[in-house]
C-alpha positions as a printed NumPy array, in Angstrom:
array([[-76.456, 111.824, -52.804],
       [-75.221, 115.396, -54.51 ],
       [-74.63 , 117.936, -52.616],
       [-76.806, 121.262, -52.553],
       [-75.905, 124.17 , -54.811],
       [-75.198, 127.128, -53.089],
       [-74.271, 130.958, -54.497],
       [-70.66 , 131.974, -54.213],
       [-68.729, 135.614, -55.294],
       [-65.48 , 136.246, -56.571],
       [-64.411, 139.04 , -54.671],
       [-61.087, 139.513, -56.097],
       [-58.244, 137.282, -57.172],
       [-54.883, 137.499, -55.433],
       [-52.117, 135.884, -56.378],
       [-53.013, 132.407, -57.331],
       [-56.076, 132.382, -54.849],
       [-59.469, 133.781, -55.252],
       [-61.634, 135.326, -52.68 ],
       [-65.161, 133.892, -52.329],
       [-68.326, 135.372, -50.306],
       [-70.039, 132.604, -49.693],
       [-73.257, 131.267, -46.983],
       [-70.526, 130.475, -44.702],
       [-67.876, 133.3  , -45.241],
       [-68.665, 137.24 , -45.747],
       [-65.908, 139.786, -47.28 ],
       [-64.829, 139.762, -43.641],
       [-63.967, 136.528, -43.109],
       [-63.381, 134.916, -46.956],
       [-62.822, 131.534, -48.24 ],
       [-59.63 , 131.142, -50.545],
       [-59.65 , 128.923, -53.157],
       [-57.311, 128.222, -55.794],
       [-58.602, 130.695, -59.255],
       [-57.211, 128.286, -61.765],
       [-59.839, 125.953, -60.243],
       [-63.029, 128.003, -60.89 ],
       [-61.526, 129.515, -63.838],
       [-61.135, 125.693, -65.345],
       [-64.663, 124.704, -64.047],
       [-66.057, 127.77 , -64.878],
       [-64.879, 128.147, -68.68 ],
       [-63.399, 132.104, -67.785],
       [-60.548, 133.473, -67.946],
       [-58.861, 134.122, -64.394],
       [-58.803, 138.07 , -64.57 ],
       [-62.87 , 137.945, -65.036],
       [-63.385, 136.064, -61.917],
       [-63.521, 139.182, -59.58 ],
       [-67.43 , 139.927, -59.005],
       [-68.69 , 136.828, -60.896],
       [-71.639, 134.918, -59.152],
       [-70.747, 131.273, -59.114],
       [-73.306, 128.239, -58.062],
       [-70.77 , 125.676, -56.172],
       [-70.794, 122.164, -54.306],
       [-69.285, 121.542, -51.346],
       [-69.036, 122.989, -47.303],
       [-67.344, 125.255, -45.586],
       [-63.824, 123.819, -46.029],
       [-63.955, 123.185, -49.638],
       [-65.874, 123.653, -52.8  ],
       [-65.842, 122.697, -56.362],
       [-68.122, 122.042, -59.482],
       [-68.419, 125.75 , -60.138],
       [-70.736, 127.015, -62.284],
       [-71.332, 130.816, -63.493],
       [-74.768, 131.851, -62.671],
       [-75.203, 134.429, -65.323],
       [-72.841, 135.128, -68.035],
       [-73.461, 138.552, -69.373],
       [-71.234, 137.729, -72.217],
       [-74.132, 136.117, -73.837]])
């Protein structure tokens, strides 16, 4: 059985790591999660993560199989 999509946001990338805003973590409280891994999954470039809405797999703890939601490049 897949998992359920849910909607994740880049709030900024630090470092290595990328901040998300997702159902189970606000800007307060983020998830981390390496930005070579959602910029490989993704197809972007690391510096245009940062306020990119992303649908994801996973829970809580980890996440993958991201996906960009709209690509204004387009």
């Amino acid at each position: 059985m897949e998992s359920e999509r849910i909607q994740v946001r880049v709030i900024l990338v630090f470092g290595d790591r990328a901040q998300l805003d997702t159902p189970w973590h606000s800007h307060r409280d983020p998830m981390w999660v390496p930005a070579a891994l959602i910029a490989e999954q993704a197809g972007l470039p690391i510096n245009e993560l940062p306020g990119r809405e992303f649908s994801a797999t996973g829970d809580r703890k980890s996440l993958t199989d991201f996906r960009l939601v709209f690509d204004p490049r387009l």
